CSV table of C-alpha atoms in Angstrom, one decimal:
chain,number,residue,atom,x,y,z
E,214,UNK,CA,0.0,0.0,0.0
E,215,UNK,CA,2.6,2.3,0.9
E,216,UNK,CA,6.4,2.9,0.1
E,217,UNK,CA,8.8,3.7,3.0
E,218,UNK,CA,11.6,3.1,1.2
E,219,UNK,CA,10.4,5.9,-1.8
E,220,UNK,CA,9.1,8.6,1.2
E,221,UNK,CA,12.7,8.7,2.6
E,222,UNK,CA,14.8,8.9,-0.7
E,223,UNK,CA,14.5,13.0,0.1
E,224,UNK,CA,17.5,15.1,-0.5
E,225,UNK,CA,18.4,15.5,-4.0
E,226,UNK,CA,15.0,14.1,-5.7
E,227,UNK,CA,13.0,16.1,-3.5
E,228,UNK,CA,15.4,19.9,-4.1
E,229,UNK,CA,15.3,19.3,-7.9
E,230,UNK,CA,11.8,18.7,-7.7
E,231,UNK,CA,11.0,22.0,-5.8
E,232,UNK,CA,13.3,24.2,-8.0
E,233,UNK,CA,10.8,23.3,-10.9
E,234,UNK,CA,7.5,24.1,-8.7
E,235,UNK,CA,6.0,27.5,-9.9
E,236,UNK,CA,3.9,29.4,-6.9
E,237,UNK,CA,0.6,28.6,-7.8
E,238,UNK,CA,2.3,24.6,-7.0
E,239,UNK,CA,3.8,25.6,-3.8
E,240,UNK,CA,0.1,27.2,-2.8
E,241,UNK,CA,-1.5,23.9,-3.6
E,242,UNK,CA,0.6,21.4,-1.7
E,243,UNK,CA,0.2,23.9,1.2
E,244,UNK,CA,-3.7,23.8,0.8
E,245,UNK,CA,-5.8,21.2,3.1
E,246,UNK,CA,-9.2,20.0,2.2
E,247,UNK,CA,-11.6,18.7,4.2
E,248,UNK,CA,-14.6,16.3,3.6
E,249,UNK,CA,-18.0,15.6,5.3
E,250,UNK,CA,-17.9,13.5,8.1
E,251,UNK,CA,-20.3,10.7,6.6
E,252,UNK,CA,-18.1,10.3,4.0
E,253,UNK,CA,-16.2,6.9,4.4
E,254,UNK,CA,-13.3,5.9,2.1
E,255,UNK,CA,-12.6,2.4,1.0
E,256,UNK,CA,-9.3,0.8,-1.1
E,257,UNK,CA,-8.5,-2.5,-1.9
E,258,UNK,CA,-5.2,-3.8,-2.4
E,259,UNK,CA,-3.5,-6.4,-3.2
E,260,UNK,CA,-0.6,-7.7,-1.2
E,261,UNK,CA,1.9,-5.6,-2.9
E,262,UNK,CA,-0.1,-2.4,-2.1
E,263,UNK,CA,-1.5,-2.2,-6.0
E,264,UNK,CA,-4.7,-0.8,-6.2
E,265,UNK,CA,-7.3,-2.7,-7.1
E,266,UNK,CA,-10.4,-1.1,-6.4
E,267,UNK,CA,-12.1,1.3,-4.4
E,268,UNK,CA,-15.7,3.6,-3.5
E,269,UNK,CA,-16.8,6.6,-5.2
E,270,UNK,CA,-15.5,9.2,-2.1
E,271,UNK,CA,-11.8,8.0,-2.6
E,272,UNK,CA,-11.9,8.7,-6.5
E,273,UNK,CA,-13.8,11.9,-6.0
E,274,UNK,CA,-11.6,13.0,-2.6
E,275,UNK,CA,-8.3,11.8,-4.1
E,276,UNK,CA,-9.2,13.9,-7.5
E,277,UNK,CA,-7.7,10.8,-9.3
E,278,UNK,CA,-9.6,8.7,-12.7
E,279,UNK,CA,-10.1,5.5,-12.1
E,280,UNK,CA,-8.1,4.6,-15.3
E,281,UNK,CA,-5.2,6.2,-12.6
E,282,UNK,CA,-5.9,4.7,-9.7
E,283,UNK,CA,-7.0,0.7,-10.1
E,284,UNK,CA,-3.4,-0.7,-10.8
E,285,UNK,CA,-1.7,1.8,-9.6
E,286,UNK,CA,0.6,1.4,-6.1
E,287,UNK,CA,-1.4,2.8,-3.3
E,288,UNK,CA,1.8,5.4,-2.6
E,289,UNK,CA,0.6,7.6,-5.8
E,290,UNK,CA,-1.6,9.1,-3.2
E,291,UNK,CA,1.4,9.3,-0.5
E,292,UNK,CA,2.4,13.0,0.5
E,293,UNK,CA,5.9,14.0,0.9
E,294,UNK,CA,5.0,15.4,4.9
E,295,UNK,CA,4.2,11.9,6.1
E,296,UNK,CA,7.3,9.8,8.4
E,297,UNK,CA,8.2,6.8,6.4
E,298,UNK,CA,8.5,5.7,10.2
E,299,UNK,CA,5.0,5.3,10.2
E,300,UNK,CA,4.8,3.6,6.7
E,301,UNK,CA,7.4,1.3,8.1
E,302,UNK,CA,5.3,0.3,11.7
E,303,UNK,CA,2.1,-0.5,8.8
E,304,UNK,CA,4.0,-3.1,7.1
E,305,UNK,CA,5.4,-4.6,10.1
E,306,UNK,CA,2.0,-5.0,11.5
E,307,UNK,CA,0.4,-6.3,8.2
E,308,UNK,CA,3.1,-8.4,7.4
E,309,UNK,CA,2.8,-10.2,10.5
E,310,UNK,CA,-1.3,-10.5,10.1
E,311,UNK,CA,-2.0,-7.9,12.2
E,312,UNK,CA,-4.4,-4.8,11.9
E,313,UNK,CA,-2.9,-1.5,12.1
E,314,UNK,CA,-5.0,2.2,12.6
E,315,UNK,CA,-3.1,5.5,12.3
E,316,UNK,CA,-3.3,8.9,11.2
E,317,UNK,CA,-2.5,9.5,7.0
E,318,UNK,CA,-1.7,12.6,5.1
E,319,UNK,CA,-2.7,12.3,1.7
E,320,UNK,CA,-2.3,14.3,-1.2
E,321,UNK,CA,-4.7,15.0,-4.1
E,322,UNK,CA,-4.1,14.8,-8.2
E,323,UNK,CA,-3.6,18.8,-7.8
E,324,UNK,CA,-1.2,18.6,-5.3
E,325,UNK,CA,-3.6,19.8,-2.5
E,326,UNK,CA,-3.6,17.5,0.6
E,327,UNK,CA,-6.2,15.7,3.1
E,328,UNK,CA,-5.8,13.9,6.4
E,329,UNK,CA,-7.2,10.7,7.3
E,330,UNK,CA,-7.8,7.9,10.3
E,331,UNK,CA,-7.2,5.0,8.3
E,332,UNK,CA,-7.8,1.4,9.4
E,333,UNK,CA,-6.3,-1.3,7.4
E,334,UNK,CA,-6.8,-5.0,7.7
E,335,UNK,CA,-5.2,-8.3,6.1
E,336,UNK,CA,-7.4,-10.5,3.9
E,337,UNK,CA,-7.0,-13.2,1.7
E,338,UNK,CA,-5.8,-11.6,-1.5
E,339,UNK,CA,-4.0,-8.1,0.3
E,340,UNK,CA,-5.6,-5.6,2.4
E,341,UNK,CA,-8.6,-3.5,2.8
E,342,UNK,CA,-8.3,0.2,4.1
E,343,UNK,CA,-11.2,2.1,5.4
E,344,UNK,CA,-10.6,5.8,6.4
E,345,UNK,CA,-12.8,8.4,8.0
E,346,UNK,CA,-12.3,12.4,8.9
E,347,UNK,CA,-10.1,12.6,11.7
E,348,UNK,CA,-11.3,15.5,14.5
E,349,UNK,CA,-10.1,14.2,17.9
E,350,UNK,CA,-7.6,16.3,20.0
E,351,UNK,CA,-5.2,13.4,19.8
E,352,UNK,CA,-5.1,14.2,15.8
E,353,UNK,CA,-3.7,17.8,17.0
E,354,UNK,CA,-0.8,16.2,18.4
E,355,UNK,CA,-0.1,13.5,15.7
E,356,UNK,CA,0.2,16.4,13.2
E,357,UNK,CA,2.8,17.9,15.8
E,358,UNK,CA,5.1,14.8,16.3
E,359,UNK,CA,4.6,14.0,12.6
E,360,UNK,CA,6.1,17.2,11.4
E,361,UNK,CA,8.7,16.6,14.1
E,362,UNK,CA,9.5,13.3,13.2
E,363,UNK,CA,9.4,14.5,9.5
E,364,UNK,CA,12.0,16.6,10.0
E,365,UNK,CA,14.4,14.8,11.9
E,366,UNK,CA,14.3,12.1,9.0
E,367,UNK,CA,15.3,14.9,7.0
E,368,UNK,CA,18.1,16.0,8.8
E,369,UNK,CA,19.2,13.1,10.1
E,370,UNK,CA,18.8,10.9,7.3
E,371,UNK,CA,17.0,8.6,9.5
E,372,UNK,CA,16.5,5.2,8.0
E,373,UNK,CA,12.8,3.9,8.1
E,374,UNK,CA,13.9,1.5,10.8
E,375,UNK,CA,15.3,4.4,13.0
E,376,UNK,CA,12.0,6.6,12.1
E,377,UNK,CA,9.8,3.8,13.6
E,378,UNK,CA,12.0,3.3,16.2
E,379,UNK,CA,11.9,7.2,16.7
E,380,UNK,CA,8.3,7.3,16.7
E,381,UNK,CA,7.3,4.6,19.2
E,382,UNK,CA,9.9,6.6,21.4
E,383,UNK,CA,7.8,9.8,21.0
E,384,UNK,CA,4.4,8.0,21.7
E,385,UNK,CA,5.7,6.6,24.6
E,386,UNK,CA,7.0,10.0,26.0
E,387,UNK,CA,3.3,11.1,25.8
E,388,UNK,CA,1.9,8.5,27.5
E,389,UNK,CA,1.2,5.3,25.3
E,390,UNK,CA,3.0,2.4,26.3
E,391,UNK,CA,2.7,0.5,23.2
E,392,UNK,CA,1.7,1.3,19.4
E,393,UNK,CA,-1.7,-1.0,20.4
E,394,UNK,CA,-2.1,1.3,23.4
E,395,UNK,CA,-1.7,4.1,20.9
E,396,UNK,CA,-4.6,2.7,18.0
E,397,UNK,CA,-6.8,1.7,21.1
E,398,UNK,CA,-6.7,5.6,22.6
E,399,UNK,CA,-7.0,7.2,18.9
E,400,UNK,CA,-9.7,4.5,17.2
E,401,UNK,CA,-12.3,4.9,19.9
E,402,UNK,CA,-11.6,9.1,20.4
E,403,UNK,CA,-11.8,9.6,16.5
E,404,UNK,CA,-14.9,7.2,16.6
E,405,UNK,CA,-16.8,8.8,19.4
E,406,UNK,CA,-15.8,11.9,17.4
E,407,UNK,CA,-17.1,11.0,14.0
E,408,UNK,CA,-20.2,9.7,15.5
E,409,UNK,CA,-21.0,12.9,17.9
E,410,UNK,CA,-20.4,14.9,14.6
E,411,UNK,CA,-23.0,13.0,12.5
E,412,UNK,CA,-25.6,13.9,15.7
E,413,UNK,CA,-26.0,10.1,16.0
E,414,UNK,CA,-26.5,8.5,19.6
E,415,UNK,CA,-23.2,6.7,20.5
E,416,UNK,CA,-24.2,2.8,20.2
E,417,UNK,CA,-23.5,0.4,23.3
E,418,UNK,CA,-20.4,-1.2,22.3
E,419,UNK,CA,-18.3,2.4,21.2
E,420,UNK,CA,-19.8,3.3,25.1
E,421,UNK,CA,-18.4,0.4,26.5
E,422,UNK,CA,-15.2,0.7,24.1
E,423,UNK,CA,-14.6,3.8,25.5
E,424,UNK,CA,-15.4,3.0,29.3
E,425,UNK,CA,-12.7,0.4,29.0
E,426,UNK,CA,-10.1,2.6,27.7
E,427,UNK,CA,-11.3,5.2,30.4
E,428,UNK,CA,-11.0,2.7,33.1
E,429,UNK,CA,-7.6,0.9,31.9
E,430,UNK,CA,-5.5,4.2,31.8
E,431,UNK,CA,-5.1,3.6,36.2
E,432,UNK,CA,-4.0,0.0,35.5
E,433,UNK,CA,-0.7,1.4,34.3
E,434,UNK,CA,-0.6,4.3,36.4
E,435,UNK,CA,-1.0,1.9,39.5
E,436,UNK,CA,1.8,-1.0,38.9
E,437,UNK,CA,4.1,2.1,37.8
E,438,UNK,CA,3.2,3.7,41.3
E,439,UNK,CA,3.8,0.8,43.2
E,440,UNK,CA,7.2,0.3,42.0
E,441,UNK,CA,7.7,3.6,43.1
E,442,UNK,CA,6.3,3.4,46.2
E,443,UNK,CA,7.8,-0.5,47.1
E,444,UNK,CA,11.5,1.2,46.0
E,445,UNK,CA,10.9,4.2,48.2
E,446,UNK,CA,11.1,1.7,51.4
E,447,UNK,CA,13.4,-1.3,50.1
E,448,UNK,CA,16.3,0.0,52.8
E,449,UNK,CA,13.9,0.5,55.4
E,450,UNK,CA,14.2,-3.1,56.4
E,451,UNK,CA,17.8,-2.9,56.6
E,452,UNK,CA,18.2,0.3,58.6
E,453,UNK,CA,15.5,-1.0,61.2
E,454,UNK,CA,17.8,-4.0,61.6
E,455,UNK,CA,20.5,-1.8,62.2
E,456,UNK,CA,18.8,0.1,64.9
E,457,UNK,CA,17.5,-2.8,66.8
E,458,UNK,CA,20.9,-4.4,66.7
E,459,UNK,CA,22.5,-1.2,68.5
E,460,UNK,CA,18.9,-0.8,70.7
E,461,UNK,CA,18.3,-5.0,71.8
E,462,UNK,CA,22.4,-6.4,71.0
E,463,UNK,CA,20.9,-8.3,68.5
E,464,UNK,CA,18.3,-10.3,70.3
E,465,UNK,CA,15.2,-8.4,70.9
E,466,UNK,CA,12.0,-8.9,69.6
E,467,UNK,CA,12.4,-5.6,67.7
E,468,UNK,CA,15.4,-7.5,65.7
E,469,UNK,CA,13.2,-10.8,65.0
E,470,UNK,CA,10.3,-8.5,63.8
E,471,UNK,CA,12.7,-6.3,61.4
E,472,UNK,CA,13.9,-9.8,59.7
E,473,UNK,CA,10.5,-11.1,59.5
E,474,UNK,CA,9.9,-7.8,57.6
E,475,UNK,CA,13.0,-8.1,55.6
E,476,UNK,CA,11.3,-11.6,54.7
E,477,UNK,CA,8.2,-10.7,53.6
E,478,UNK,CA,9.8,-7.1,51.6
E,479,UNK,CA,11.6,-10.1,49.7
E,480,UNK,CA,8.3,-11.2,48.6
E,481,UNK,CA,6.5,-8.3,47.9
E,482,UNK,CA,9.3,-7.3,45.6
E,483,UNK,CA,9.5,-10.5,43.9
E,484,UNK,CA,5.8,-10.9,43.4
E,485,UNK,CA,5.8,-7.8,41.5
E,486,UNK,CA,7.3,-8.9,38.3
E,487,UNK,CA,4.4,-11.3,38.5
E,488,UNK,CA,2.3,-8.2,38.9
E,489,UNK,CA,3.1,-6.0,36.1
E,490,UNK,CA,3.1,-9.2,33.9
E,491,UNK,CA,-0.7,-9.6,34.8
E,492,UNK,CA,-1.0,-6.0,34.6
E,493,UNK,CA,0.6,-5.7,30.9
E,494,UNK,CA,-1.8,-8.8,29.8
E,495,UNK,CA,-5.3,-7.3,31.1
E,496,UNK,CA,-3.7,-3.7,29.4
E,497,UNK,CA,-2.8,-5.8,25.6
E,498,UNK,CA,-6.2,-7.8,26.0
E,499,UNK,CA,-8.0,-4.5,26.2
E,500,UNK,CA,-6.1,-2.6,23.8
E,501,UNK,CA,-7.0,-5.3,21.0
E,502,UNK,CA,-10.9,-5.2,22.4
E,503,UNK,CA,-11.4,-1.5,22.4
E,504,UNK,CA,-9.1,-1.5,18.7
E,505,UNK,CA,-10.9,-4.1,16.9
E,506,UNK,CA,-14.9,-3.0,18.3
E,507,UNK,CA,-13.8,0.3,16.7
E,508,UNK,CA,-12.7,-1.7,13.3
E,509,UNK,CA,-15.8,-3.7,13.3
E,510,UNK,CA,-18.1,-0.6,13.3
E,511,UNK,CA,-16.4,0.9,10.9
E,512,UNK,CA,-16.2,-1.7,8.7
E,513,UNK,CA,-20.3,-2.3,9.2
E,514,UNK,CA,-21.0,0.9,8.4
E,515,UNK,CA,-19.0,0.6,5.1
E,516,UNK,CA,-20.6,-2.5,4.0
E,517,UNK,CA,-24.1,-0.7,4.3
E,518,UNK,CA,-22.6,1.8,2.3
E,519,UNK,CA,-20.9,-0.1,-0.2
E,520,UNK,CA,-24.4,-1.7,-1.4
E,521,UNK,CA,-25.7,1.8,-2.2
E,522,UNK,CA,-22.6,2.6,-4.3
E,523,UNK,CA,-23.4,3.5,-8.1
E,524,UNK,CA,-19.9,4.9,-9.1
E,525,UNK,CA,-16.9,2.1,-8.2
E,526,UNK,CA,-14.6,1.2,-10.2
E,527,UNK,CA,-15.4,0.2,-14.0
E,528,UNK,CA,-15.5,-3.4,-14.1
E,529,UNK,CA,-16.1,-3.9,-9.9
E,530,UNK,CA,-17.7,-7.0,-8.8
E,531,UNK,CA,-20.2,-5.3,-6.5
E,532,UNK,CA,-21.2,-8.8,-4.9
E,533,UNK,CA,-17.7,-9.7,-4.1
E,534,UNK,CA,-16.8,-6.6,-3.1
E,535,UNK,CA,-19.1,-6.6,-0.8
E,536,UNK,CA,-18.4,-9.8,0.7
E,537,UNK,CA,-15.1,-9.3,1.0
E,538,UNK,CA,-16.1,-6.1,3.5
E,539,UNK,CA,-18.6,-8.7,5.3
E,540,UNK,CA,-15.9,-10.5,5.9
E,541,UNK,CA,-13.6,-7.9,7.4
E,542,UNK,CA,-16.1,-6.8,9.5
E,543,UNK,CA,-16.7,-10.1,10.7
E,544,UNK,CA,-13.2,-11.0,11.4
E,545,UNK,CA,-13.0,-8.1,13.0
E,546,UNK,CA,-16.4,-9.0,15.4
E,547,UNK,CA,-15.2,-12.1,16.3
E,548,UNK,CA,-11.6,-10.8,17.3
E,549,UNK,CA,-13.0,-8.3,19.5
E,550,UNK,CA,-15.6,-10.7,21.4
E,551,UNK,CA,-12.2,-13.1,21.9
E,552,UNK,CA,-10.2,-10.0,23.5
E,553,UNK,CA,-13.0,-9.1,25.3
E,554,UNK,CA,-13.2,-13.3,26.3
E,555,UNK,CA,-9.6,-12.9,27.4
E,556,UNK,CA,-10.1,-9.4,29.0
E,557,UNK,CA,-13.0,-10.8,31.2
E,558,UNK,CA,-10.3,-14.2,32.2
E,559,UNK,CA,-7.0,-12.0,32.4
E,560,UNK,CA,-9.1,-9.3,34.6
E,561,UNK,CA,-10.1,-12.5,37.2
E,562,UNK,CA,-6.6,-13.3,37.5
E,563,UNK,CA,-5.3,-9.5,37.7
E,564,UNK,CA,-7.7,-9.7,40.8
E,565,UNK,CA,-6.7,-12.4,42.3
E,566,UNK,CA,-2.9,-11.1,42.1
E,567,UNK,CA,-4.4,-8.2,43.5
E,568,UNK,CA,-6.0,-9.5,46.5
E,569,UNK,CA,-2.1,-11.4,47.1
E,570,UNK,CA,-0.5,-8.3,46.8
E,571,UNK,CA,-3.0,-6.5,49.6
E,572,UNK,CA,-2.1,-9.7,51.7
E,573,UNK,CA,1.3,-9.2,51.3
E,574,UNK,CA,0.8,-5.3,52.0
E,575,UNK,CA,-1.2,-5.9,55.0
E,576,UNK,CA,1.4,-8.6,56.6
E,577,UNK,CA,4.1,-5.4,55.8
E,578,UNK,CA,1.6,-3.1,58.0
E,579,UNK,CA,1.2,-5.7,61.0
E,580,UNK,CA,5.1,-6.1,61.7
E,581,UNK,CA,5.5,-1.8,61.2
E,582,UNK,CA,3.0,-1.7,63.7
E,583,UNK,CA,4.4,-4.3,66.2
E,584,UNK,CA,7.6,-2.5,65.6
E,585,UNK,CA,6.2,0.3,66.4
E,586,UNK,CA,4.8,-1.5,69.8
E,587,UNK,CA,8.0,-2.5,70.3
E,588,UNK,CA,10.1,0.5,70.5
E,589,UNK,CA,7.2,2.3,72.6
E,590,UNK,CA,8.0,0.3,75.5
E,591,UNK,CA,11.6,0.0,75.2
E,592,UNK,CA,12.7,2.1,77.8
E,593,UNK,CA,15.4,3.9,75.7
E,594,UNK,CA,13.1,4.1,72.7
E,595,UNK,CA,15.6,5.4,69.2
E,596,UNK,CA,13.9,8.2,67.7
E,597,UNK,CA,15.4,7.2,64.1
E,598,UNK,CA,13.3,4.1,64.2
E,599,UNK,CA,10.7,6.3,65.0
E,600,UNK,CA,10.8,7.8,62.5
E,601,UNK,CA,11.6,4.9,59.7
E,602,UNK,CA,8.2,3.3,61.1
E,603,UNK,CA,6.3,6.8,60.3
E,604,UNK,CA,7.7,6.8,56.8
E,605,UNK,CA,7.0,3.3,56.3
E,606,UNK,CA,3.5,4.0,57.7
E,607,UNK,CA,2.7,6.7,55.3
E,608,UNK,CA,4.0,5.0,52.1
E,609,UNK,CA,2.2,1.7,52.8
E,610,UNK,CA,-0.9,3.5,53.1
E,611,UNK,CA,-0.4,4.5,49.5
E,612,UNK,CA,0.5,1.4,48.9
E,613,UNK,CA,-3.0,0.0,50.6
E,614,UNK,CA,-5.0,2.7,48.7
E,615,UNK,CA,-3.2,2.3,45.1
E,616,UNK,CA,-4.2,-1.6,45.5
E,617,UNK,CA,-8.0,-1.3,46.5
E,618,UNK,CA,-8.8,1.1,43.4
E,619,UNK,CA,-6.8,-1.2,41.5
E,620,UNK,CA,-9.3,-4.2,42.4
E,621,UNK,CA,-11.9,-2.1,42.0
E,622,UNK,CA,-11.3,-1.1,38.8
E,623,UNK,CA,-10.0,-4.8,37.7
E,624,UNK,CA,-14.3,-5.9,39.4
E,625,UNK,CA,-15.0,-3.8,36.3
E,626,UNK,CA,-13.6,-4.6,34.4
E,627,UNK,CA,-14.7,-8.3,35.0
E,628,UNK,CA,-17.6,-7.9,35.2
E,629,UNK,CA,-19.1,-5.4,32.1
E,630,UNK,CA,-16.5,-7.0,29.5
E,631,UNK,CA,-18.1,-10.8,30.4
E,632,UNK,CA,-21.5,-9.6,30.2
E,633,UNK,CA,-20.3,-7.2,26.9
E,634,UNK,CA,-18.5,-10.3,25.0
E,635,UNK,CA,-21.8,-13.1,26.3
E,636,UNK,CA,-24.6,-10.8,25.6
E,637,UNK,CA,-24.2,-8.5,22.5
E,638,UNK,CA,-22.9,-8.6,19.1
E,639,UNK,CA,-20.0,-6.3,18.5
């Protein structure tokens, strides 16, 4: 569909180009049109990225014949501002048999340019891409780290490789902690946003798409948190030890408390690798959910579309066509009721990890408070233990707090996505 290779060969092609361009050319590529809302794009490709056929609003939008377009490489509509980092994350996806949704800046026969959310899924003989006006806030900032990212390929001569790598590094600083992370967030805000646009009622599954994304942003938040929090106390231990030793000469109960908290630190700490592995599976399994209910709705829609379509390309197959679309959006359902299967199972066990980790937490918070107990009644109590035990008091109350609206939200979770996946059709 698209050439990464072709949008980074830059320097000299791209200068003598420009030194041919008259004003009235310059004006153009700098012009950005927009489209209606309800207007829904469709290509299909084959597994090369040729063209092979496509709706009425893409040959009208792109100001292309279809005598240009159908057999043509999908690049001729490619514009010269887009990463080839992004290209390059697209074919790794599709190559492996995955989806892939992202933000695409396309230009027009005359050199004018539009912007699109394009979704674009593997079928048998290539790919279909469906693409919709983009309006979310998120869009805002993909035009900013594009142009960014654009220029640093420029004048770093980044290889496509390097873009990607570039790009994922970017996402990541605001906030997404994966590309699926990233497709989740942006499918379901630019489908909410198309939707509210149109004056149409959000349906129940783009509600509940978007509920899970709202509700899964703590998830990382909280394991993140508790690493914090766990690493903020991990000499406490150690320094109580060293207290009681010069308070009891080593054989007090202040001492055997401090190692049986040493003990159980151990655990905490090595329970939560386990932790944020449960954490990152409940955060993939509803990444895919939220991406692919988003997919499936837009795919629908486009099928209902497609059977009113009176202009495709000469020669189209409409019934085939058609199918093909069905099947997509099919795919697409079934995908998205077996994340949201695996969302409701991983969500069970992220609850149960929770519910060890509070019991882990709580044992911590008995031995500071028999500590505590402890060097009350000594009769030379150490004010340094003092206050280690206050610290330790105050950080594992975060710790308590972090944990409980972690469950809660992990309930849920449970909860709507087993009664979402059993009793509707995405």
């Amino acid at each position: 569909m698209f050439s990464c290779q072709i949008a980074c060969r830059i320097p000299a092609e791209e200068a003598a180009v420009r030194e041919t361009q008259t004003e009235p050319d310059i004006a153009a590529r700098s012009e950005e049109i927009d489209f209606p809302f309800h207007d829904l794009f469709i290509s299909h490709t084959d597994k090369r990225g040729v063209i092979i056929s496509g709706n009425e609003v893409f040959r009208r939008v792109s100001g292309f014949d279809w005598s240009e377009l159908v057999g043509a490489p999908h690049r001729l509509i490619r514009h010269d501002d887009m990463p080839c980092g992004v290209f390059q994350l697209f074919w790794d996806r599709l190559k492996a048999g995955k989806g892939v949704g992202c933000y695409v800046k396309n230009k027009t026969k005359d050199n004018r340019s539009y912007w699109v959310y394009a979704y674009v899924t593997p079928i048998a003989d290539g790919y279909v891409s469906t693409r919709q006006r983009p309006s979310s806030d998120l869009f805002e900032k993909v035009r900013e780290i594009y142009a960014g990212l654009r220029r640093r390929e420029r004048e770093e001569n980044l290889t496509p490789e390097a873009s990607r790598d570039a790009l994922l590094e970017t996402l990541a600083q605001a906030g997404f902690a994966n590309y699926e992370d990233f497709m989740a967030c942006s499918a379901v805000r630019e489908t909410t946003g198309r939707i509210r646009a149109l004056g149409r009622t959000l349906p129940y599954e783009i509600r509940e798409a978007a509920n899970f994304a709202t509700v899964l942003r703590p998830f990382r938040q909280g394991i993140d948190e508790l690493e914090r929090l766990f690493t903020s106390i991990h000499d406490a231990p150690t320094n109580i030890r060293i207290l009681a030793a010069q308070l009891e000469q080593n054989s007090g109960p202040i001492g055997i408390i401090s190692n049986n908290h040493t003990t159980l630190s151990q655990e905490v700490v090595a329970s939560l690798a386990d932790f944020r592995r449960e954490t990152e599976a409940i955060f993939d399994a509803v990444n895919n959910a939220v991406f692919n209910v988003c997919l499936a709705r837009i795919l629908t829609e486009m099928v209902e579309k497609f059977e009113t379509e009176t202009e495709c390309a000469p020669g189209l197959d409409f019934a085939s066509e058609a199918n093909i679309l069905a099947g997509a959006a099919e795919v697409a359902s079934r995908q998205a009721r077996d994340h949201l299967f695996r969302m409701a199972r991983q969500s069970r066990r992220f609850a149960n990890a929770t519910a060890d980790m509070k019991r882990k937490a709580s044992a911590l918070d008995v031995t500071r408070i028999m500590c505590k107990i402890e060097n009350a009644r000594n009769p030379d109590p150490t004010g340094g233990l003092g206050q280690i035990l206050d610290n330790l008091e105050k950080v594992q109350g975060r710790i308590a707090q972090r944990l409980s609206a972690m469950a809660k939200a992990s309930r849920t979770i449970t909860s709507d996505a087993d009664l979402f996946a059993r009793g509707r059709q995405v």
